XYZ file of C-alpha atoms in Angstrom:
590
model
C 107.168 115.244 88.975
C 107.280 112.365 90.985
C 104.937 111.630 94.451
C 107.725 112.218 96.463
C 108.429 115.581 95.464
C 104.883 116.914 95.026
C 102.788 118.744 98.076
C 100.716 116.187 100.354
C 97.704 116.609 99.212
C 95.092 118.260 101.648
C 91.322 116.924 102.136
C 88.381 116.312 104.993
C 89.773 112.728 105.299
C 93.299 113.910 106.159
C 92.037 116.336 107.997
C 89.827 113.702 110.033
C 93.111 111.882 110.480
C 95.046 114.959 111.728
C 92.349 115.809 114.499
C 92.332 112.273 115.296
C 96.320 112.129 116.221
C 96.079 115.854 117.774
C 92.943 114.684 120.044
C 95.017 111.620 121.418
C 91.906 109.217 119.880
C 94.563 107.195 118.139
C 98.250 106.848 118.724
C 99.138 105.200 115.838
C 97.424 105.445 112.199
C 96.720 102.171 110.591
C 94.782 101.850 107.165
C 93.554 99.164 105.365
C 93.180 98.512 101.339
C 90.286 95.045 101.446
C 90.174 94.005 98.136
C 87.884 91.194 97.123
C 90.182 88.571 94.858
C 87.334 88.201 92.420
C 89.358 90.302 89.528
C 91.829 92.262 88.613
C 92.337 95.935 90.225
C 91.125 98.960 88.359
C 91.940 102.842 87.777
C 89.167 103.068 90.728
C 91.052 100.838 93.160
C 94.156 102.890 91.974
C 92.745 105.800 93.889
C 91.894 103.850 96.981
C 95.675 102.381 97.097
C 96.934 105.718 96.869
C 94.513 107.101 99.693
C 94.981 104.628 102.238
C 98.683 103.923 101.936
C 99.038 107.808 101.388
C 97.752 108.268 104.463
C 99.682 105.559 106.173
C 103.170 107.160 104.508
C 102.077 110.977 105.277
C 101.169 110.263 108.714
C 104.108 107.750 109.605
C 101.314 104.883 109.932
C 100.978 101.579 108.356
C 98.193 100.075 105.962
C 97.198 96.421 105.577
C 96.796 94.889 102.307
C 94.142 92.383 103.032
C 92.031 89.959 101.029
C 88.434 90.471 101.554
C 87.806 86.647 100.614
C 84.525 85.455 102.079
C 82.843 84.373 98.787
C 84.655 81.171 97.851
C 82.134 80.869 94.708
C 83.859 84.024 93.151
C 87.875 84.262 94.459
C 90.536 82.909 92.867
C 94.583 82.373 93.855
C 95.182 84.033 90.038
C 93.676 87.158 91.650
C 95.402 87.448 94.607
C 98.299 87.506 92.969
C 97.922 89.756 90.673
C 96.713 92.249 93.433
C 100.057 91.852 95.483
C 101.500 92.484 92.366
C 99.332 95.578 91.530
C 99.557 97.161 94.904
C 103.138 96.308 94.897
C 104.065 98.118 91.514
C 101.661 101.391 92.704
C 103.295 102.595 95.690
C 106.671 101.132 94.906
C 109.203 102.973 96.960
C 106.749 103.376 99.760
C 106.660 99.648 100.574
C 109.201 99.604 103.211
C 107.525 101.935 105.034
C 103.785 102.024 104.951
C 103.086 98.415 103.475
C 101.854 95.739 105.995
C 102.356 92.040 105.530
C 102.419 89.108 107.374
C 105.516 86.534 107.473
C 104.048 83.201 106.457
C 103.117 80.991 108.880
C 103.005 83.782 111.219
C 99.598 83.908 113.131
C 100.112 87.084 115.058
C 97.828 88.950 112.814
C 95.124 86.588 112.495
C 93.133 86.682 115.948
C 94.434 89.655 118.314
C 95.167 93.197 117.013
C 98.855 93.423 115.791
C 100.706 96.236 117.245
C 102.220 98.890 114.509
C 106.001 98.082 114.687
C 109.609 98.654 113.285
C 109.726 95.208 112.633
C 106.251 95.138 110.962
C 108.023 97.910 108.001
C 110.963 96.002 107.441
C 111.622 95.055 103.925
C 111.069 91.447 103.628
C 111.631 88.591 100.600
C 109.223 88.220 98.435
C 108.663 84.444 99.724
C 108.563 85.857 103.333
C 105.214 87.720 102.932
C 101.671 87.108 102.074
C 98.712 89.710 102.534
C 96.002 89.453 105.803
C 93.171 87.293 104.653
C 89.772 88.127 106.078
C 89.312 84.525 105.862
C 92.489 84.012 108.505
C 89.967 85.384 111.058
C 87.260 82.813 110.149
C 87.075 81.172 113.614
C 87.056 84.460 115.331
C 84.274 85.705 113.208
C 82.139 82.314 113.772
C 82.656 83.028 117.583
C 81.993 86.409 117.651
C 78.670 85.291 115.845
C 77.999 82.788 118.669
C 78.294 85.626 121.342
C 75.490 87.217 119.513
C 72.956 84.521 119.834
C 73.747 83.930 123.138
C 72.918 87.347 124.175
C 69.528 87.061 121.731
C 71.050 89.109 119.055
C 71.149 86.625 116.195
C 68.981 84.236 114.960
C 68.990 81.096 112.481
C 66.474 81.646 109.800
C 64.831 79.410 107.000
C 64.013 81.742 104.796
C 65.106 81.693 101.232
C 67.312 84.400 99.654
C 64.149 86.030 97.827
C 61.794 85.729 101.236
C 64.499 87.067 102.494
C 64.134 90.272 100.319
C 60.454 90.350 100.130
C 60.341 90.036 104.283
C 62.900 93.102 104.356
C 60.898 95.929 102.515
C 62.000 98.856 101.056
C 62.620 102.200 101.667
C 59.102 102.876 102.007
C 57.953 100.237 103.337
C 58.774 98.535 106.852
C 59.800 95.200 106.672
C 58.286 92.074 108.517
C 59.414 89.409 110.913
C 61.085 86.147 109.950
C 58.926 83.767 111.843
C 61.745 81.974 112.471
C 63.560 85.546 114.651
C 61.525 84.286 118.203
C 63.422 80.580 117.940
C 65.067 80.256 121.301
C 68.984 80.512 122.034
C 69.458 76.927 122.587
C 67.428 76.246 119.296
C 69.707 78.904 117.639
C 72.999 78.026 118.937
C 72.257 74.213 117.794
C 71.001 74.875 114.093
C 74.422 77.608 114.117
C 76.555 74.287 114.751
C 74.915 72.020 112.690
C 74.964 74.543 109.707
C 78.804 74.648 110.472
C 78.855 70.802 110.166
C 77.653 71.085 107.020
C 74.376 69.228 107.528
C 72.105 71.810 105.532
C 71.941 72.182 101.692
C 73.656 75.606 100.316
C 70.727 78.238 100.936
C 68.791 75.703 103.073
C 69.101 78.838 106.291
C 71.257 81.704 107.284
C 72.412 83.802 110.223
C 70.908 87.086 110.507
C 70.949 89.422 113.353
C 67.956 90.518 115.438
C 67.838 94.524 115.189
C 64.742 96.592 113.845
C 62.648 95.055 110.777
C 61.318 98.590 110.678
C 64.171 100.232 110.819
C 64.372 103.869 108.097
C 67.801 102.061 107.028
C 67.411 98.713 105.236
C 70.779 97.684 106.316
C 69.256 97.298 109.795
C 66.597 95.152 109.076
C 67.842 91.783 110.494
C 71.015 92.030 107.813
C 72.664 88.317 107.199
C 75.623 87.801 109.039
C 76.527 83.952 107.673
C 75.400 81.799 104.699
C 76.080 78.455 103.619
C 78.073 77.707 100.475
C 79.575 74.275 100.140
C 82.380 75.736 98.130
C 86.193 75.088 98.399
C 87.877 78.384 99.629
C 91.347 79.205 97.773
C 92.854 80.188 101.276
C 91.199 77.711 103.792
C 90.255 74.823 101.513
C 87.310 72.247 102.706
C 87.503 73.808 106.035
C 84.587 75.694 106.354
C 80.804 75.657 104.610
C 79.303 78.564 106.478
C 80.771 81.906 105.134
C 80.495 85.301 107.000
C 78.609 88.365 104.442
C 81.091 91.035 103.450
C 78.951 93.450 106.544
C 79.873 90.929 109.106
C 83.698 90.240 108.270
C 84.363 93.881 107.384
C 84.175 95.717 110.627
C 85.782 92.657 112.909
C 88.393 92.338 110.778
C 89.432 95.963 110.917
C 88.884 95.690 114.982
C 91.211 92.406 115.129
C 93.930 94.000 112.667
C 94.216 97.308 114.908
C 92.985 99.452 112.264
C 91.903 102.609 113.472
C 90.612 104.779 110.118
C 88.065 102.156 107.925
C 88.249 104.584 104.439
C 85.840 103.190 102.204
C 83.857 105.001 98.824
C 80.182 106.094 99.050
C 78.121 103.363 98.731
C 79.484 102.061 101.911
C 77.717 104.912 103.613
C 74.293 103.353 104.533
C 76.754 100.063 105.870
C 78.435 102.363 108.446
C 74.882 101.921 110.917
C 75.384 98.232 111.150
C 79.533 97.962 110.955
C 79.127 100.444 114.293
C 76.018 98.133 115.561
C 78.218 94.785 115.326
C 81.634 96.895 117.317
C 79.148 98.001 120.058
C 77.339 94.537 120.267
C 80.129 92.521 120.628
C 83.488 92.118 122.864
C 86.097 93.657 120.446
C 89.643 95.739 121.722
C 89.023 99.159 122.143
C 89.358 101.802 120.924
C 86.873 100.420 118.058
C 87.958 101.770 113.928
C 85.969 104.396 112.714
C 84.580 104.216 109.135
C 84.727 107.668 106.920
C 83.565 107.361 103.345
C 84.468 109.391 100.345
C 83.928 109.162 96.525
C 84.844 106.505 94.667
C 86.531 107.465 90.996
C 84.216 107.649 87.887
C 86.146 108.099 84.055
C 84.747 109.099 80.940
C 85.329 106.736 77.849
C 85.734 103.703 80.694
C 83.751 101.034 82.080
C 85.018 99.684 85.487
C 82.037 97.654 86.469
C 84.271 94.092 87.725
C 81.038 92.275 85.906
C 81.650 94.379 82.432
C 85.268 94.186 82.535
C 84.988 90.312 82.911
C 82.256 90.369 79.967
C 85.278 91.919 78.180
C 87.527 89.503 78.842
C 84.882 86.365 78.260
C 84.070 87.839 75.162
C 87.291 88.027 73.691
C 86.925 91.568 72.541
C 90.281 92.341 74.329
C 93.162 90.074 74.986
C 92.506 89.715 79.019
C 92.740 91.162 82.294
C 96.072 93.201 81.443
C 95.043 94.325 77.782
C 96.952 97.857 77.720
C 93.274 98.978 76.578
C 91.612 97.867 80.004
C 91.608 100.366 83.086
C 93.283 97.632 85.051
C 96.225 98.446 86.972
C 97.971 95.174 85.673
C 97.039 96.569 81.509
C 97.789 100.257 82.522
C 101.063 99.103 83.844
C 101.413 97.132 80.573
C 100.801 99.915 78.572
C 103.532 101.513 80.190
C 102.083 104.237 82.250
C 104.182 104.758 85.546
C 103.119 104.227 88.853
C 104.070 107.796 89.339
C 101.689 109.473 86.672
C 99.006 107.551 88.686
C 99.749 108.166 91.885
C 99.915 112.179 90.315
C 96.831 111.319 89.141
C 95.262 110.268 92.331
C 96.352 113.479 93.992
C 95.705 115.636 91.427
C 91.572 114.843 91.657
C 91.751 114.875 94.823
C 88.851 113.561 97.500
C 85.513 114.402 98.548
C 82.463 113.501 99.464
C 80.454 113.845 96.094
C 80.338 111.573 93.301
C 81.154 113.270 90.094
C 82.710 112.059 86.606
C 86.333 112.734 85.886
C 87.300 113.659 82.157
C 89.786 110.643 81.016
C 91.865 113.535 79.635
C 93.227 114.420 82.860
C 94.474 110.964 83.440
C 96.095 111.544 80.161
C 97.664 115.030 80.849
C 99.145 113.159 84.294
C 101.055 110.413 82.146
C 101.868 112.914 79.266
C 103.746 115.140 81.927
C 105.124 111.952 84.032
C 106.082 111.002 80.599
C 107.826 113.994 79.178
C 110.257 114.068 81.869
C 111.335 111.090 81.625
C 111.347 109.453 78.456
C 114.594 108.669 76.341
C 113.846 110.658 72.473
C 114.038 107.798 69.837
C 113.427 108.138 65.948
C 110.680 105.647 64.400
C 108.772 105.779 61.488
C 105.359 104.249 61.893
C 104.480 104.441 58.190
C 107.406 104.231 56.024
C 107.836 106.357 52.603
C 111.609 105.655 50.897
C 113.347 109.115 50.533
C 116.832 108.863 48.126
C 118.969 111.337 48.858
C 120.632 112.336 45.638
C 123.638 113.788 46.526
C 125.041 111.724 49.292
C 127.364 109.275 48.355
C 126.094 105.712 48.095
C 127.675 103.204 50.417
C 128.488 105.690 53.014
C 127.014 106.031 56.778
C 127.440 109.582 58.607
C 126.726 109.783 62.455
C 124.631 112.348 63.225
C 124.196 113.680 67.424
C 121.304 113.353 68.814
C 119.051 114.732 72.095
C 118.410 111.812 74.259
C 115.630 114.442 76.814
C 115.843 118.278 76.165
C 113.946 117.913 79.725
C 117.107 116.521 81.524
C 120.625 117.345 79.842
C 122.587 114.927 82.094
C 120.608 112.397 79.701
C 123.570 112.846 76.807
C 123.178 112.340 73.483
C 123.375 108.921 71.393
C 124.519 108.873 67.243
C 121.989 108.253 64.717
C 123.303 106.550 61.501
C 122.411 109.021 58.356
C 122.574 107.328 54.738
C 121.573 107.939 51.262
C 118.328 105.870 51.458
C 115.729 106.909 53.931
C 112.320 106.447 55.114
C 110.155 109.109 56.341
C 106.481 109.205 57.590
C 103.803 108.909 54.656
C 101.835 111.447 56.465
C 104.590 113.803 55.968
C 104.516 114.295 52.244
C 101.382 115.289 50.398
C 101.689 115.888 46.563
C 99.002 118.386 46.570
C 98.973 119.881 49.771
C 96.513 122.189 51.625
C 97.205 125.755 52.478
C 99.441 126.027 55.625
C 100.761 122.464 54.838
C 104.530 122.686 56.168
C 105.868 119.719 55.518
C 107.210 117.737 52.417
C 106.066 118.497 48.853
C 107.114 118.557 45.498
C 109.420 121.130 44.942
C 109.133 121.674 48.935
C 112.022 121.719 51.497
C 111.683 120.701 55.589
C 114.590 119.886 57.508
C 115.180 116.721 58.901
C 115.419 116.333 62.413
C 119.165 116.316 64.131
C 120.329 116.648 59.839
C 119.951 118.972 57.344
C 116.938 120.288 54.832
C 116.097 118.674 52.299
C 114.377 119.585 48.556
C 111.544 117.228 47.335
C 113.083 117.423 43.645
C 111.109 113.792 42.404
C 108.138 111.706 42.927
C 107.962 108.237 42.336
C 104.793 106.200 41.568
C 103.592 102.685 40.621
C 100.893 101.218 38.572
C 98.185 102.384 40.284
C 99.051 106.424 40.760
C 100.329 105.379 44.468
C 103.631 107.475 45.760
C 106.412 105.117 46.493
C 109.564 107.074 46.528
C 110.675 110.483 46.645
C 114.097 112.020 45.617
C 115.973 114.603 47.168
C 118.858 116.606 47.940
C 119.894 117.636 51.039
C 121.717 121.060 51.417
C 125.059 119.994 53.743
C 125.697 123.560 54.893
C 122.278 123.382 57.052
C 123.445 121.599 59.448
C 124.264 122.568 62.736
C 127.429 124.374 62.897
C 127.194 124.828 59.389
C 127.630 128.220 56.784
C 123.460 127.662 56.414
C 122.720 126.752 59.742
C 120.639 129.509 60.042
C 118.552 128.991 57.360
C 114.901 128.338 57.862
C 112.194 126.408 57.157
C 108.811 126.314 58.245
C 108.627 122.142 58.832
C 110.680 119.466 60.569
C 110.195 115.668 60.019
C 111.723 112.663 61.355
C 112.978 109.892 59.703
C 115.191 106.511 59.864
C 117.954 104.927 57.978
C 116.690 102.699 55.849
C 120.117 100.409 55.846
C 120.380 100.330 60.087
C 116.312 100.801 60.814
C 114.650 97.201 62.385
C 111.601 95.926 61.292
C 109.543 95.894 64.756
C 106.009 94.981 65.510
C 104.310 98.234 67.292
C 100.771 98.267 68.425
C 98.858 101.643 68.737
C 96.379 101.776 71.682
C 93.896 104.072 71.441
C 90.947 104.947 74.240
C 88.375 101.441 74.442
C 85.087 103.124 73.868
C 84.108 105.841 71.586
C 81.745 107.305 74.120
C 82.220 109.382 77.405
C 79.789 107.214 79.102
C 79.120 103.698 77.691
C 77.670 102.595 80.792
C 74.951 105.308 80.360
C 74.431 104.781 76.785
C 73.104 101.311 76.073
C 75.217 98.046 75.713
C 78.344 99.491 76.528
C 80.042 96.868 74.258
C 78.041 98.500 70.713
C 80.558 101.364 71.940
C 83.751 99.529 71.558
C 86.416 101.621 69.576
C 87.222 99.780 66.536
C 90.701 101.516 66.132
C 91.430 100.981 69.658
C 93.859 98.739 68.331
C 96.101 99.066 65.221
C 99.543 96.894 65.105
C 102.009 97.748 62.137
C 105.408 96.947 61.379
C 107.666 99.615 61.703
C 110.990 101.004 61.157
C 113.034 102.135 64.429
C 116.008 103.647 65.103
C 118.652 100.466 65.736
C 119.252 101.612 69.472
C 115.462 100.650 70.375
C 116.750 97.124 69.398
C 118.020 97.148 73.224
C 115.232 98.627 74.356
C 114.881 98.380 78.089
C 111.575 97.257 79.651
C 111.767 99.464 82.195
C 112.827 102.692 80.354
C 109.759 104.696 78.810
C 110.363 106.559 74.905
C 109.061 109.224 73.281
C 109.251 108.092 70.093
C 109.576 112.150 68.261
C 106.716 113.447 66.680
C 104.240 110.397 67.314
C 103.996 109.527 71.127
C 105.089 107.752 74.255
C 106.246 104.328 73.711
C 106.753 100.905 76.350
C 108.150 97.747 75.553
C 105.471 94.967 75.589
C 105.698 92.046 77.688
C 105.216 89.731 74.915
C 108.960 91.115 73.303
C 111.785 88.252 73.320
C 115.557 88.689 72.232
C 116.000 90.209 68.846
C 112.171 90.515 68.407
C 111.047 93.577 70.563
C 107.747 94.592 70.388
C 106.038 98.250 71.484
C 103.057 99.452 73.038
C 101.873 103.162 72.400
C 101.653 104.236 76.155
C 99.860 107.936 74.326
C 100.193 110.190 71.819
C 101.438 113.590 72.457
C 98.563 115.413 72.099
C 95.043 114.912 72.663
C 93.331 114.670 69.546
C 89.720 113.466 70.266
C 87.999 116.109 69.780
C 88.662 116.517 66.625
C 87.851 112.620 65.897
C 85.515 111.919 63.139
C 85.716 108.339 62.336
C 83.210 106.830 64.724
């Protein structure tokens, strides 16, 4: 079921939002999704995107995609991107009407709140738009710091970034004062410029405001507002070498882009005191944003640490940033999960106010029923065994019907090519099977998918005792619509033509770790699956040869399956999106 169709969700943030419009305290909701370009999104910003711009859609507001770049050391343009790209793909459809950029080369957003209109939800061209950049408000932000040392509420200090700390405290103990906090405005205001200038070394002094260095909340303890990092900055170049701290920029960016609901997860909580201190302390439009907090997503059998996932990457132990293994939206997409199983997803856990751990497994029933509905039935044979059908004439071809969904009948049917030589799945023969064992045997019949049964009648071995071909016959009159039709066996397998099958490269992707919690149990890398990759050649059906990219299969029997990005004419290539059932508890190979 897609997003559009299922209930709006309910929770204390919507709720919040509700009051809020019913109150008169805003007129007009606008959300904001702040990313930091220093990686690739996640599963956990995948909940975020669907929050904020949920909101936005539900409540006929508007959300702001906007870079929070103020650490030049660690951004990059190759992130950026791939975040347009990310949020772009998730809420699809919704874009027109909830998504917020900017024209390029428009500065309307960039110092004075931008007013929520029509014209702001038109669809534009993709070389029309770029996100808000927290670094677009740079001079704003430096002035805003200059009004608070001129009213004695910041201060220039030379104290290194581990004084720094050890002046601060802890939560039991009250900090101390810089003795560089009683320097006098003037002093202040000319150490501000000349760190602007670019006269001091990186680290050499900082801005930090003057509140309570015994404050209970360590946020509040003279917090740094500016630091100095002669680094180039992917959006503003050589332009500036003071840069504002994430606490500073946050809340005045949010109060210059009009938003008026700041939704951020948990550990943002203890923030909140001095993002509220900095709105009341300085001259910003009214009303201010209000920041609410809820709980950020946690998965079993995932890591989503940035730092871990980029130890990933370094390390080669997966292919990069969009490995269909990774929990990044760019490799989920690749793995060819829909942007509607995870916005389903999103909704389905819902949102509160306590951090708990969510069981991967219902991410996986989300795309398995996304998946179901709309995936095009295909025949493939991951592990081919050669079945001869004895009695059907050699040389000939017969076109069989088959089911393209049995979830959606105005999907049609396609013809399968059946033919004397076959190829069936390995699994599904056993020479000396186990009690219960309902598929292929000697002396065993199953039927054949969309065909007829079949006898096992001969078995085939080489040198070494290992099966290589089995030969049948197939009884005709089994068919549908046939004198046996009625006729039953216990087992049906699927199979290929062996004449009209293609040879295709398909790579089964399997859960990364073999733990619930690899962050919790050691180095999270001596957890890796080592089947969390397997890539065969296989034999498919001959329609997957034009295989759409942005269809989704259920190849019968075996799983969900995508076509990779790394396919090219006549040489398609497939990703297992998942198998059909969850089998992990039953795993024993670890």
């Amino acid at each position: 079921m897609s997003t559009d169709a299922a209930p709006v969700p309910s929770d204390f943030i919507r709720d919040i939002v509700a009051a809020d419009l019913a109150a008169g305290k805003v007129q007009h909701v606008v959300t904001r999704f702040p990313p930091e370009p220093n990686g690739y999104l996640h599963i956990g910003h995948a909940k975020s995107i669907c929050l904020n711009f949920g909101i936005a859609r539900e409540f006929g507001g508007v959300c702001n995609l906007r870079m929070d770049d103020t650490n030049p050391a660690k951004e990059d343009v190759e992130y950026v991107d791939s975040i347009i790209a990310d949020v772009k793909w998730l809420i699809g459809g919704w874009a027109d009407r909830v998504l917020r950029f900017k024209r390029v080369g428009d500065t309307s957003g960039r110092a004075v709140p931008v007013p929520a209109t029509d014209a702001h939800r038109a669809p534009l061209q993709p070389d029309e738009i770029e996100p808000f950049y927290a670094s677009d408000y740079f001079q704003q932000l430096h002035d805003y710091a200059v009004v608070l040392i001129k009213s004695g509420k910041a201060y220039v200090c030379d104290l290194d970034a581990e004084q720094t700390d050890l002046y601060r405290g802890s939560p039991t103990e009250i900090g101390r004062h810089s003795p560089f906090r009683e320097r006098s405005i003037e002093e202040n205001l000319d150490l501000f410029a000349r760190m602007k200038a670019g006269e001091f070394p990186d680290g050499a002094r900082t801005l930090r405001a003057k509140i309570d260095m015994a404050h209970p909340n360590v946020w509040l303890r003279d917090p740094v507002l500016y630091r100095i990092r002669h680094t180039s900055h992917h959006h503003t170049g050589d332009a500036w070498c003071i840069y504002p701290m994430y606490d500073f920029a946050h809340g005045l960016s949010d109060s210059t882009e009009g938003v008026t609901h700041s939704i951020c997860t948990l550990e943002f909580e203890v923030h909140r005191p001095l993002y509220d201190w900095l709105l009341d302390n300085l001259p910003v439009p009214q009303p201010q944003p209000r920041q609410f907090e809820f709980a950020r997503l946690n998965l079993t059998y995932t890591v989503m640490s940035k730092r871990k996932l980029l130890q990933l990457v370094n390390d080669g132990l997966v292919s990069g940033w969009d490995d269909p293994r990774m929990p990044t939206i760019s490799g989920i997409r690749r793995r060819g999960v829909t942007p509607g199983a995870l916005r389903n997803f999103a909704y389905h856990i819902g949102v509160t106010k306590y951090n708990g751990l969510t069981d991967v497994a219902v991410l996986e029933h989300a795309i398995r029923g996304d998946l179901n509905s709309r995936a095009l039935r295909r025949l493939a044979v991951l592990r081919p065994l050669k079945v001869v059908i004895t009695n059907f004439p050699e040389g000939e071809t017969e076109q069989l019907d088959a089911t393209n969904n049995p979830e959606d009948a105005s999907a049609g049917t396609r013809k399968i090519p059946f033919t004397r030589e076959l190829f069936i799945e390995r699994d599904d023969f056993m020479e000396t099977p186990p009690p219960k064992y309902f598929r292929l045997k000697p002396d065993g019949e199953v039927r054949l998918k969309y065909a007829f049964i079949i006898k096992c009648e001969h078995v085939t071995k080489d040198d070494a005792g290992n099966v290589i071909e089995l030969r049948c016959t197939a009884d005709f009159d089994s068919r549908s619509g046939g004198p046996n039709a009625a006729r039953k066996v216990k087992g049906t397998i699927h199979w290929v033509s062996a004449a009209h099958a293609i040879d295709t490269e398909v790579r089964l992707y399997d859960r990364l770790f073999t733990v619930p919690e690899p962050d919790a149990a050691g180095d999270f890398k001596k957890h890796i699956n080592p089947h969390s990759l397997e890539a065969i050649t296989a034999k498919l059906e001959p329609s997957l040869a034009a295989a759409n990219a942005d269809e989704r299969y259920q190849f019968e029997r075996l799983g969900y399956f995508a076509l990779d990005a790394d396919s090219k004419p006549g040489a398609p290539i497939f990703n297992r999106t998942i198998t059909l059932k969850d089998t992990w508890n039953r795993r024993t190979d670890f």
